[in-house]
PDB file of C-alpha atoms and ligand atoms in Angstrom:
ATOM      1  CA  MET W 128     103.108 123.969 111.185  1.00 93.00           C
ATOM      2  CA  ARG W 129     103.136 121.623 114.209  1.00 97.00           C
ATOM      3  CA  HIS W 130     104.906 118.315 114.792  1.00 98.00           C
ATOM      4  CA  LEU W 131     104.387 115.749 117.544  1.00 98.00           C
ATOM      5  CA  MET W 132     107.599 114.613 119.238  1.00 97.00           C
ATOM      6  CA  SER W 133     106.364 114.216 122.829  1.00 95.00           C
ATOM      7  CA  PRO W 134     102.976 114.251 124.565  1.00 93.00           C
ATOM      8  CA  LEU W 135     104.108 117.547 126.148  1.00 94.00           C
ATOM      9  CA  ASP W 136     103.881 119.199 122.720  1.00 96.00           C
ATOM     10  CA  PHE W 137     100.160 119.520 123.470  1.00 96.00           C
ATOM     11  CA  SER W 138      98.807 121.423 126.469  1.00 96.00           C
ATOM     12  CA  VAL W 139      96.386 119.579 128.755  1.00 96.00           C
ATOM     13  CA  GLN W 140      93.547 121.542 127.160  1.00 97.00           C
ATOM     14  CA  GLU W 141      94.691 120.592 123.644  1.00 97.00           C
ATOM     15  CA  LEU W 142      94.989 116.971 124.718  1.00 96.00           C
ATOM     16  CA  ASP W 143      91.439 117.059 126.086  1.00 96.00           C
ATOM     17  CA  GLN W 144      90.216 118.483 122.776  1.00 97.00           C
ATOM     18  CA  LEU W 145      92.080 115.790 120.845  1.00 98.00           C
ATOM     19  CA  LEU W 146      90.616 113.037 123.020  1.00 98.00           C
ATOM     20  CA  ASP W 147      87.129 114.547 122.628  1.00 98.00           C
ATOM     21  CA  LEU W 148      87.637 114.507 118.861  1.00 98.00           C
ATOM     22  CA  ALA W 149      88.806 110.871 118.987  1.00 98.00           C
ATOM     23  CA  SER W 150      85.667 109.933 120.960  1.00 98.00           C
ATOM     24  CA  ASP W 151      83.469 111.731 118.440  1.00 97.00           C
ATOM     25  CA  ILE W 152      85.222 109.874 115.593  1.00 98.00           C
ATOM     26  CA  GLU W 153      84.539 106.595 117.397  1.00 98.00           C
ATOM     27  CA  LYS W 154      80.826 107.451 117.711  1.00 97.00           C
ATOM     28  CA  HIS W 155      80.311 109.043 114.275  1.00 97.00           C
ATOM     29  CA  PRO W 156      82.918 107.611 111.862  1.00 97.00           C
ATOM     30  CA  GLY W 157      80.852 108.513 108.775  1.00 96.00           C
ATOM     31  CA  LYS W 158      81.141 112.212 109.564  1.00 97.00           C
ATOM     32  CA  TYR W 159      84.906 112.039 109.012  1.00 98.00           C
ATOM     33  CA  ALA W 160      85.012 109.675 106.014  1.00 97.00           C
ATOM     34  CA  HIS W 161      86.055 112.366 103.515  1.00 97.00           C
ATOM     35  CA  ALA W 162      87.874 114.774 105.817  1.00 98.00           C
ATOM     36  CA  CYS W 163      91.249 113.981 104.241  1.00 98.00           C
ATOM     37  CA  ASP W 164      90.199 113.426 100.615  1.00 98.00           C
ATOM     38  CA  GLY W 165      93.255 114.137  98.451  1.00 98.00           C
ATOM     39  CA  LYS W 166      95.731 114.086 101.385  1.00 98.00           C
ATOM     40  CA  LYS W 167      98.617 111.643 101.724  1.00 98.00           C
ATOM     41  CA  LEU W 168     100.252 110.161 104.825  1.00 98.00           C
ATOM     42  CA  ALA W 169     103.802 108.775 104.576  1.00 98.00           C
ATOM     43  CA  THR W 170     104.755 106.083 107.092  1.00 98.00           C
ATOM     44  CA  CYS W 171     108.561 105.809 107.329  1.00 98.00           C
ATOM     45  CA  PHE W 172     109.354 102.915 109.654  1.00 98.00           C
ATOM     46  CA  TYR W 173     113.015 102.071 110.252  1.00 97.00           C
ATOM     47  CA  GLU W 174     111.984  99.595 112.995  1.00 95.00           C
ATOM     48  CA  PRO W 175     109.368  96.805 113.036  1.00 95.00           C
ATOM     49  CA  SER W 176     105.763  97.651 113.886  1.00 96.00           C
ATOM     50  CA  THR W 177     102.315  96.154 113.567  1.00 97.00           C
ATOM     51  CA  ARG W 178      99.949  98.448 115.480  1.00 97.00           C
ATOM     52  CA  THR W 179     101.503 101.868 115.052  1.00 98.00           C
ATOM     53  CA  ARG W 180     102.124 101.669 111.311  1.00 98.00           C
ATOM     54  CA  LEU W 181      98.918  99.881 110.398  1.00 98.00           C
ATOM     55  CA  SER W 182      96.734 101.978 112.702  1.00 98.00           C
ATOM     56  CA  PHE W 183      98.219 105.144 111.179  1.00 98.00           C
ATOM     57  CA  GLU W 184      97.470 103.784 107.721  1.00 98.00           C
ATOM     58  CA  ALA W 185      93.957 102.691 108.744  1.00 98.00           C
ATOM     59  CA  ALA W 186      93.424 106.146 110.269  1.00 98.00           C
ATOM     60  CA  MET W 187      94.315 107.969 107.039  1.00 98.00           C
ATOM     61  CA  LEU W 188      92.274 105.551 104.899  1.00 98.00           C
ATOM     62  CA  ASN W 189      89.272 106.016 107.242  1.00 98.00           C
ATOM     63  CA  LEU W 190      89.588 109.766 106.660  1.00 98.00           C
ATOM     64  CA  GLY W 191      89.465 109.317 102.885  1.00 98.00           C
ATOM     65  CA  GLY W 192      93.186 109.944 102.340  1.00 98.00           C
ATOM     66  CA  SER W 193      95.942 107.766 100.874  1.00 98.00           C
ATOM     67  CA  VAL W 194      99.102 106.237 102.310  1.00 98.00           C
ATOM     68  CA  LEU W 195     102.615 105.550 101.093  1.00 98.00           C
ATOM     69  CA  GLY W 196     105.839 104.594 102.811  1.00 97.00           C
ATOM     70  CA  PHE W 197     108.226 101.862 103.844  1.00 97.00           C
ATOM     71  CA  ALA W 198     108.132  99.294 106.640  1.00 97.00           C
ATOM     72  CA  SER W 199     111.856  98.727 107.215  1.00 96.00           C
ATOM     73  CA  ALA W 200     115.143 100.556 106.783  1.00 95.00           C
ATOM     74  CA  ASP W 201     116.256  97.777 104.428  1.00 94.00           C
ATOM     75  CA  SER W 202     113.549  98.621 101.927  1.00 92.00           C
ATOM     76  CA  SER W 203     114.446 102.329 101.826  1.00 94.00           C
ATOM     77  CA  SER W 204     117.548 104.217 100.690  1.00 94.00           C
ATOM     78  CA  ALA W 205     118.678 104.314 104.333  1.00 94.00           C
ATOM     79  CA  ALA W 206     120.244 100.972 103.382  1.00 94.00           C
ATOM     80  CA  LYS W 207     122.439 102.927 100.914  1.00 95.00           C
ATOM     81  CA  GLY W 208     123.423 105.452 103.578  1.00 95.00           C
ATOM     82  CA  GLU W 209     120.871 108.236 103.070  1.00 96.00           C
ATOM     83  CA  SER W 210     120.429 110.484 106.141  1.00 96.00           C
ATOM     84  CA  ILE W 211     117.052 111.008 107.773  1.00 96.00           C
ATOM     85  CA  SER W 212     117.357 114.738 107.010  1.00 96.00           C
ATOM     86  CA  ASP W 213     117.632 114.095 103.271  1.00 97.00           C
ATOM     87  CA  THR W 214     114.894 111.481 103.395  1.00 97.00           C
ATOM     88  CA  ILE W 215     112.374 113.837 105.018  1.00 97.00           C
ATOM     89  CA  ARG W 216     113.150 116.645 102.560  1.00 97.00           C
ATOM     90  CA  VAL W 217     112.202 114.243  99.780  1.00 97.00           C
ATOM     91  CA  ILE W 218     109.150 112.813 101.568  1.00 97.00           C
ATOM     92  CA  SER W 219     107.963 116.409 102.053  1.00 97.00           C
ATOM     93  CA  CYS W 220     107.576 116.571  98.244  1.00 97.00           C
ATOM     94  CA  TYR W 221     105.421 113.441  98.151  1.00 98.00           C
ATOM     95  CA  ALA W 222     103.119 113.581 101.190  1.00 98.00           C
ATOM     96  CA  ASP W 223     101.179 116.012 103.402  1.00 98.00           C
ATOM     97  CA  ILE W 224     102.104 114.463 106.767  1.00 98.00           C
ATOM     98  CA  CYS W 225     104.620 111.845 107.906  1.00 98.00           C
ATOM     99  CA  ALA W 226     104.893 109.334 110.785  1.00 98.00           C
ATOM    100  CA  ILE W 227     108.450 108.172 111.540  1.00 98.00           C
ATOM    101  CA  ARG W 228     109.666 105.300 113.711  1.00 98.00           C
ATOM    102  CA  HIS W 229     113.422 105.006 114.190  1.00 97.00           C
ATOM    103  CA  PRO W 230     115.724 103.046 116.542  1.00 94.00           C
ATOM    104  CA  LYS W 231     117.755 106.172 117.409  1.00 95.00           C
ATOM    105  CA  GLU W 232     116.555 108.545 120.127  1.00 95.00           C
ATOM    106  CA  GLY W 233     115.907 111.990 118.646  1.00 96.00           C
ATOM    107  CA  ALA W 234     115.701 110.826 115.004  1.00 97.00           C
ATOM    108  CA  ALA W 235     112.136 112.116 114.535  1.00 97.00           C
ATOM    109  CA  LEU W 236     113.171 115.475 116.010  1.00 98.00           C
ATOM    110  CA  VAL W 237     116.047 115.758 113.522  1.00 98.00           C
ATOM    111  CA  ALA W 238     113.599 114.963 110.718  1.00 98.00           C
ATOM    112  CA  SER W 239     111.092 117.565 111.942  1.00 97.00           C
ATOM    113  CA  GLN W 240     113.775 120.269 111.766  1.00 97.00           C
ATOM    114  CA  LYS W 241     114.204 119.709 108.012  1.00 96.00           C
ATOM    115  CA  SER W 242     110.615 118.895 107.157  1.00 98.00           C
ATOM    116  CA  LYS W 243     108.119 120.972 105.198  1.00 97.00           C
ATOM    117  CA  ILE W 244     105.228 118.792 106.454  1.00 98.00           C
ATOM    118  CA  PRO W 245     104.080 117.822 109.986  1.00 98.00           C
ATOM    119  CA  VAL W 246     106.195 114.986 111.427  1.00 98.00           C
ATOM    120  CA  ILE W 247     104.879 112.569 114.041  1.00 98.00           C
ATOM    121  CA  ASN W 248     107.257 110.633 116.263  1.00 98.00           C
ATOM    122  CA  ALA W 249     105.991 107.037 116.027  1.00 98.00           C
ATOM    123  CA  GLY W 250     108.671 105.830 118.488  1.00 96.00           C
ATOM    124  CA  ASP W 251     112.333 106.861 118.760  1.00 95.00           C
ATOM    125  CA  GLY W 252     114.552 104.225 120.352  1.00 90.00           C
ATOM    126  CA  GLY W 253     114.012 103.891 124.118  1.00 86.00           C
ATOM    127  CA  HIS W 254     112.945 107.552 124.388  1.00 90.00           C
ATOM    128  CA  GLN W 255     109.303 108.450 123.569  1.00 91.00           C
ATOM    129  CA  HIS W 256     106.216 107.044 121.850  1.00 95.00           C
ATOM    130  CA  PRO W 257     103.687 109.907 122.049  1.00 96.00           C
ATOM    131  CA  THR W 258     100.930 108.405 119.880  1.00 98.00           C
ATOM    132  CA  GLN W 259     100.885 105.305 122.102  1.00 97.00           C
ATOM    133  CA  THR W 260     100.396 107.717 124.996  1.00 97.00           C
ATOM    134  CA  LEU W 261      97.427 109.340 123.266  1.00 98.00           C
ATOM    135  CA  THR W 262      95.997 105.846 122.854  1.00 98.00           C
ATOM    136  CA  ASP W 263      96.639 105.046 126.531  1.00 98.00           C
ATOM    137  CA  LEU W 264      95.053 108.304 127.700  1.00 98.00           C
ATOM    138  CA  MET W 265      91.958 107.749 125.569  1.00 98.00           C
ATOM    139  CA  THR W 266      91.580 104.230 126.977  1.00 98.00           C
ATOM    140  CA  ILE W 267      92.038 105.271 130.622  1.00 98.00           C
ATOM    141  CA  ARG W 268      89.690 108.225 130.216  1.00 98.00           C
ATOM    142  CA  SER W 269      86.958 106.199 128.516  1.00 97.00           C
ATOM    143  CA  LEU W 270      87.135 103.217 130.910  1.00 98.00           C
ATOM    144  CA  LYS W 271      87.812 105.004 134.200  1.00 98.00           C
ATOM    145  CA  GLY W 272      86.028 108.262 133.378  1.00 97.00           C
ATOM    146  CA  ARG W 273      89.002 110.384 134.437  1.00 97.00           C
ATOM    147  CA  LEU W 274      92.749 110.913 134.040  1.00 97.00           C
ATOM    148  CA  GLY W 275      93.326 112.330 137.519  1.00 97.00           C
ATOM    149  CA  ASN W 276      92.806 110.653 140.897  1.00 98.00           C
ATOM    150  CA  ILE W 277      94.256 107.314 139.871  1.00 98.00           C
ATOM    151  CA  THR W 278      96.946 104.968 141.083  1.00 98.00           C
ATOM    152  CA  ILE W 279      98.719 103.417 138.121  1.00 98.00           C
ATOM    153  CA  GLY W 280     101.199 100.543 138.265  1.00 98.00           C
ATOM    154  CA  LEU W 281     103.767 100.424 135.484  1.00 98.00           C
ATOM    155  CA  CYS W 282     105.271  96.962 135.337  1.00 97.00           C
ATOM    156  CA  GLY W 283     108.148  95.342 133.462  1.00 96.00           C
ATOM    157  CA  ASP W 284     110.898  96.986 131.443  1.00 94.00           C
ATOM    158  CA  LEU W 285     110.759 100.544 132.735  1.00 95.00           C
ATOM    159  CA  LYS W 286     114.318 101.246 131.585  1.00 93.00           C
ATOM    160  CA  PHE W 287     113.881 100.782 127.845  1.00 90.00           C
ATOM    161  CA  GLY W 288     110.066 100.988 127.591  1.00 89.00           C
ATOM    162  CA  ARG W 289     109.474 104.226 125.719  1.00 90.00           C
ATOM    163  CA  THR W 290     105.691 103.958 126.144  1.00 94.00           C
ATOM    164  CA  VAL W 291     106.202 104.155 129.915  1.00 95.00           C
ATOM    165  CA  HIS W 292     108.418 107.245 129.644  1.00 94.00           C
ATOM    166  CA  SER W 293     105.873 109.073 127.487  1.00 92.00           C
ATOM    167  CA  LEU W 294     102.928 108.044 129.658  1.00 96.00           C
ATOM    168  CA  ILE W 295     104.583 109.277 132.871  1.00 97.00           C
ATOM    169  CA  ASN W 296     105.359 112.624 131.200  1.00 95.00           C
ATOM    170  CA  ALA W 297     101.726 112.962 130.164  1.00 96.00           C
ATOM    171  CA  LEU W 298     100.038 111.808 133.386  1.00 97.00           C
ATOM    172  CA  ILE W 299     101.993 114.002 135.810  1.00 97.00           C
ATOM    173  CA  ARG W 300      99.981 116.938 134.487  1.00 96.00           C
ATOM    174  CA  TYR W 301      96.762 115.570 135.996  1.00 97.00           C
ATOM    175  CA  GLU W 302      95.734 115.934 139.680  1.00 96.00           C
ATOM    176  CA  ASN W 303      96.511 113.244 142.229  1.00 97.00           C
ATOM    177  CA  VAL W 304      98.105 110.584 140.038  1.00 98.00           C
ATOM    178  CA  LYS W 305     100.233 108.104 141.987  1.00 98.00           C
ATOM    179  CA  PHE W 306     102.739 105.874 140.208  1.00 98.00           C
ATOM    180  CA  ILE W 307     103.851 102.460 141.430  1.00 98.00           C
ATOM    181  CA  LEU W 308     106.903 101.487 139.399  1.00 98.00           C
ATOM    182  CA  ILE W 309     107.242  97.696 139.367  1.00 98.00           C
ATOM    183  CA  SER W 310     110.468  96.337 137.907  1.00 96.00           C
ATOM    184  CA  PRO W 311     113.570  94.298 138.659  1.00 95.00           C
ATOM    185  CA  GLU W 312     116.571  96.325 139.801  1.00 93.00           C
ATOM    186  CA  GLU W 313     118.208  96.227 136.357  1.00 92.00           C
ATOM    187  CA  LEU W 314     115.131  97.541 134.543  1.00 93.00           C
ATOM    188  CA  ARG W 315     114.247 100.446 136.824  1.00 95.00           C
ATOM    189  CA  ILE W 316     113.056 103.742 135.391  1.00 96.00           C
ATOM    190  CA  PRO W 317     115.934 105.919 134.024  1.00 95.00           C
ATOM    191  CA  ASP W 318     117.316 108.554 136.389  1.00 96.00           C
ATOM    192  CA  TYR W 319     116.174 111.384 134.112  1.00 94.00           C
ATOM    193  CA  ILE W 320     112.546 110.299 134.551  1.00 95.00           C
ATOM    194  CA  ARG W 321     112.852 109.648 138.316  1.00 97.00           C
ATOM    195  CA  GLU W 322     114.716 112.868 139.087  1.00 97.00           C
ATOM    196  CA  ASP W 323     113.788 115.386 136.374  1.00 96.00           C
ATOM    197  CA  VAL W 324     110.160 114.349 135.897  1.00 96.00           C
ATOM    198  CA  LEU W 325     108.824 112.692 139.073  1.00 97.00           C
ATOM    199  CA  GLN W 326     110.907 114.182 141.879  1.00 98.00           C
ATOM    200  CA  ALA W 327     111.234 117.614 140.259  1.00 97.00           C
ATOM    201  CA  ASN W 328     107.429 117.866 140.020  1.00 97.00           C
ATOM    202  CA  HIS W 329     106.802 116.433 143.523  1.00 97.00           C
ATOM    203  CA  ILE W 330     104.820 113.495 142.108  1.00 98.00           C
ATOM    204  CA  GLU W 331     103.958 110.624 144.462  1.00 98.00           C
ATOM    205  CA  PHE W 332     105.665 107.390 143.388  1.00 98.00           C
ATOM    206  CA  GLU W 333     107.051 104.127 144.793  1.00 98.00           C
ATOM    207  CA  GLU W 334     109.445 101.633 143.279  1.00 98.00           C
ATOM    208  CA  VAL W 335     108.744  97.981 144.106  1.00 97.00           C
ATOM    209  CA  GLU W 336     109.885  94.637 142.784  1.00 97.00           C
ATOM    210  CA  ARG W 337     106.910  92.325 143.446  1.00 96.00           C
ATOM    211  CA  LEU W 338     103.772  92.798 141.350  1.00 97.00           C
ATOM    212  CA  GLU W 339     101.694  91.019 144.024  1.00 96.00           C
ATOM    213  CA  ASP W 340     102.570  93.731 146.562  1.00 95.00           C
ATOM    214  CA  ALA W 341     101.072  96.465 144.374  1.00 97.00           C
ATOM    215  CA  MET W 342      98.045  94.760 142.817  1.00 98.00           C
ATOM    216  CA  GLY W 343      95.416  95.617 145.461  1.00 97.00           C
ATOM    217  CA  GLU W 344      96.127  99.357 145.270  1.00 98.00           C
ATOM    218  CA  LEU W 345      95.915  99.870 141.519  1.00 98.00           C
ATOM    219  CA  ASP W 346      93.221 101.493 139.373  1.00 98.00           C
ATOM    220  CA  VAL W 347      95.271 100.831 136.237  1.00 98.00           C
ATOM    221  CA  LEU W 348      97.945  98.201 135.637  1.00 98.00           C
ATOM    222  CA  TYR W 349     100.161  98.967 132.622  1.00 98.00           C
ATOM    223  CA  MET W 350     102.141  95.860 131.668  1.00 98.00           C
ATOM    224  CA  THR W 351     105.116  96.034 129.296  1.00 96.00           C
ATOM    225  CA  ARG W 352     107.320  93.476 127.588  1.00 92.00           C
ATOM    226  CA  VAL W 353     111.068  93.270 128.148  1.00 89.00           C
ATOM    227  CA  GLN W 354     112.539  95.084 125.132  1.00 81.00           C
ATOM    228  CA  ARG W 355     114.806  92.421 123.648  1.00 81.00           C
ATOM    229  CA  GLU W 356     116.000  94.695 120.812  1.00 79.00           C
ATOM    230  CA  ARG W 357     117.540  97.193 123.263  1.00 76.00           C
ATOM    231  CA  PHE W 358     119.561  94.685 125.316  1.00 76.00           C
ATOM    232  CA  PHE W 359     123.296  94.511 124.872  1.00 75.00           C
ATOM    233  CA  ASN W 360     123.419  90.752 125.374  1.00 86.00           C
ATOM    234  CA  GLU W 361     120.967  87.895 124.910  1.00 85.00           C
ATOM    235  CA  GLU W 362     121.901  86.282 128.246  1.00 86.00           C
ATOM    236  CA  ASP W 363     120.518  89.239 130.236  1.00 82.00           C
ATOM    237  CA  TYR W 364     117.344  89.252 128.154  1.00 83.00           C
ATOM    238  CA  VAL W 365     116.727  85.537 128.716  1.00 83.00           C
ATOM    239  CA  ARG W 366     117.258  85.962 132.461  1.00 84.00           C
ATOM    240  CA  LEU W 367     114.779  88.856 132.745  1.00 82.00           C
ATOM    241  CA  LYS W 368     112.166  88.185 130.053  1.00 87.00           C
ATOM    242  CA  ASP W 369     109.752  86.174 132.224  1.00 85.00           C
ATOM    243  CA  TYR W 370     110.295  88.150 135.424  1.00 89.00           C
ATOM    244  CA  TYR W 371     106.610  89.148 135.467  1.00 95.00           C
ATOM    245  CA  ILE W 372     103.741  87.049 134.190  1.00 96.00           C
ATOM    246  CA  LEU W 373     100.241  88.323 134.927  1.00 98.00           C
ATOM    247  CA  THR W 374      98.018  85.339 135.702  1.00 98.00           C
ATOM    248  CA  LYS W 375      94.454  84.727 136.899  1.00 97.00           C
ATOM    249  CA  GLU W 376      95.832  84.231 140.422  1.00 97.00           C
ATOM    250  CA  LYS W 377      97.469  87.664 140.418  1.00 97.00           C
ATOM    251  CA  MET W 378      94.310  89.236 138.928  1.00 98.00           C
ATOM    252  CA  ALA W 379      92.387  87.869 141.913  1.00 98.00           C
ATOM    253  CA  LEU W 380      94.404  90.288 144.106  1.00 98.00           C
ATOM    254  CA  ALA W 381      93.229  93.337 142.123  1.00 98.00           C
ATOM    255  CA  LYS W 382      90.237  95.655 142.552  1.00 98.00           C
ATOM    256  CA  PRO W 383      87.129  94.534 140.662  1.00 98.00           C
ATOM    257  CA  ASP W 384      87.290  97.679 138.487  1.00 98.00           C
ATOM    258  CA  MET W 385      91.047  97.815 137.867  1.00 98.00           C
ATOM    259  CA  ILE W 386      91.904  97.824 134.152  1.00 98.00           C
ATOM    260  CA  VAL W 387      94.880  96.104 132.539  1.00 98.00           C
ATOM    261  CA  LEU W 388      96.606  97.904 129.685  1.00 98.00           C
ATOM    262  CA  HIS W 389      99.553  96.833 127.535  1.00 98.00           C
ATOM    263  CA  PRO W 390     100.879  98.714 124.485  1.00 97.00           C
ATOM    264  CA  LEU W 391     101.445  95.317 122.816  1.00 97.00           C
ATOM    265  CA  PRO W 392     103.074  93.294 121.348  1.00 95.00           C
ATOM    266  CA  ARG W 393     102.763  90.855 124.247  1.00 96.00           C
ATOM    267  CA  VAL W 394     105.347  88.120 124.602  1.00 93.00           C
ATOM    268  CA  ASN W 395     104.821  86.169 127.868  1.00 92.00           C
ATOM    269  CA  GLU W 396     104.071  88.870 130.403  1.00 96.00           C
ATOM    270  CA  ILE W 397     100.280  88.465 130.333  1.00 98.00           C
ATOM    271  CA  SER W 398      99.008  84.910 130.330  1.00 97.00           C
ATOM    272  CA  THR W 399      96.393  84.423 127.592  1.00 98.00           C
ATOM    273  CA  GLU W 400      93.983  83.176 130.297  1.00 97.00           C
ATOM    274  CA  VAL W 401      93.704  86.832 131.422  1.00 98.00           C
ATOM    275  CA  ASP W 402      92.307  87.879 128.017  1.00 98.00           C
ATOM    276  CA  ASP W 403      88.776  86.789 128.993  1.00 97.00           C
ATOM    277  CA  ASP W 404      88.809  88.834 132.203  1.00 98.00           C
ATOM    278  CA  PRO W 405      86.531  91.887 131.695  1.00 98.00           C
ATOM    279  CA  ARG W 406      89.306  94.042 133.191  1.00 98.00           C
ATOM    280  CA  ALA W 407      91.684  93.177 130.318  1.00 98.00           C
ATOM    281  CA  ALA W 408      91.543  96.258 128.084  1.00 98.00           C
ATOM    282  CA  TYR W 409      94.607  95.891 125.846  1.00 98.00           C
ATOM    283  CA  PHE W 410      92.743  94.988 122.666  1.00 98.00           C
ATOM    284  CA  THR W 411      90.291  97.874 123.204  1.00 98.00           C
ATOM    285  CA  GLN W 412      93.402 100.026 123.656  1.00 98.00           C
ATOM    286  CA  ALA W 413      94.756  98.883 120.249  1.00 98.00           C
ATOM    287  CA  GLN W 414      91.399  99.770 118.642  1.00 98.00           C
ATOM    288  CA  ASN W 415      91.485 103.225 120.256  1.00 98.00           C
ATOM    289  CA  GLY W 416      94.839 103.754 118.520  1.00 98.00           C
ATOM    290  CA  VAL W 417      93.009 104.227 115.228  1.00 98.00           C
ATOM    291  CA  TYR W 418      90.632 106.882 116.610  1.00 98.00           C
ATOM    292  CA  VAL W 419      93.347 108.950 118.299  1.00 98.00           C
ATOM    293  CA  ARG W 420      95.568 108.799 115.214  1.00 98.00           C
ATOM    294  CA  MET W 421      92.623 109.992 113.082  1.00 98.00           C
ATOM    295  CA  ALA W 422      92.150 112.848 115.540  1.00 98.00           C
ATOM    296  CA  LEU W 423      95.874 113.623 115.470  1.00 98.00           C
ATOM    297  CA  ILE W 424      96.065 113.708 111.661  1.00 98.00           C
ATOM    298  CA  LEU W 425      93.097 116.114 111.544  1.00 98.00           C
ATOM    299  CA  THR W 426      94.620 118.297 114.269  1.00 98.00           C
ATOM    300  CA  LEU W 427      98.088 118.545 112.693  1.00 98.00           C
ATOM    301  CA  LEU W 428      96.632 119.163 109.222  1.00 98.00           C
ATOM    302  CA  GLU W 429      94.292 121.774 110.765  1.00 97.00           C
ATOM    303  CA  ILE W 430      91.227 120.180 109.186  1.00 97.00           C
ATOM    304  CA  GLU W 431      87.932 120.948 110.892  1.00 95.00           C
ATOM    305  CA  VAL W 432      84.906 118.792 110.217  1.00 94.00           C
ATOM    306  CA  GLN W 433      81.599 120.607 110.453  1.00 84.00           C
ATOM    307  CA  GLU W 434      78.546 119.139 112.178  1.00 76.00           C
ATOM    308  CA  GLU W 435      76.374 117.141 109.778  1.00 67.00           C
ATOM    309  CA  THR W 436      73.203 118.914 108.700  1.00 54.00           C
ATOM    310  CA  CYS W 437      70.017 116.944 108.090  1.00 50.00           C
TER     311      CYS W 437
HETATM  312  N1   CP F  68     102.419  99.521 120.612  1.00 72.76           N
HETATM  313  C1   CP F  68     103.242  99.522 119.571  1.00 72.76           C
HETATM  314  O1   CP F  68     104.011 100.458 119.352  1.00 72.76           O
HETATM  315  O2   CP F  68     103.142  98.412 118.776  1.00 72.76           O
HETATM  316  P1   CP F  68     103.945  98.183 117.437  1.00 72.76           P
HETATM  317  O3   CP F  68     105.411  98.055 117.794  1.00 72.76           O
HETATM  318  O4   CP F  68     103.381  96.923 116.842  1.00 72.76           O
HETATM  319  O5   CP F  68     103.731  99.368 116.549  1.00 72.76           O
END
């Protein structure tokens, strides 16, 4: 039985296979409509979510399965003090696979160690968000045609942004990927990513403060919001929240085929006027989240769908 805690849980070859499967699901959804008949997905979300929870649920419904779960800690017995270990032992009796989002780093890992069903980390605190990374990889691969030979700018809250941490971990495994890390001093990438991931693997990267200075070099710009929920005080959040706002003027500095990604939700960091720019790919990215989660559910449940016969 396999779980997904980090994008590194899959080899590059397995990731390629998963992304191929997601692309096939996008092209031929009918082929997969009954692949999970009789199977149940539990979504256990101790933190707010729109895309991750609902795209997981849409994914299982598209596969013919059913969903159950809770959308906040308050509406589960966590509010009465139940541990995540006990919760997953019980959920294992009710469902075939489980996606967990939790504010504490490592919570999904703890759950996986007690689980009798595959557990998917749907975001653990400021640590990792591997299914967002699968979504990001699918979007980059389909729009740029490759995952190697790119310069990617990661902009905003690089300290608390778990999607950024997971994406860096995943992309360093491809050839010739250069990172430009764009953040204010206080929101720079954590030392463990800079030293243990980038420097230890001799990956080319720069840290800059001005988005304008990086724009012209980028193949992909990955914007992120400032993570209000992880700040210790509101004053710091208010001071930093509008540090970067992507506007039409800044887009004019970019290559004509650069793409803009954002895991969403957006607050202010991309002006809505950018939405009509053909390079804005963040809503396509959210759509891809359904296909990769369908592919992930099939992979972890070891369900193979045969080619249709006429
Ligand atoms: N991208 C993402 O994780 O969005 P949600 O918080 O809405 O799930």
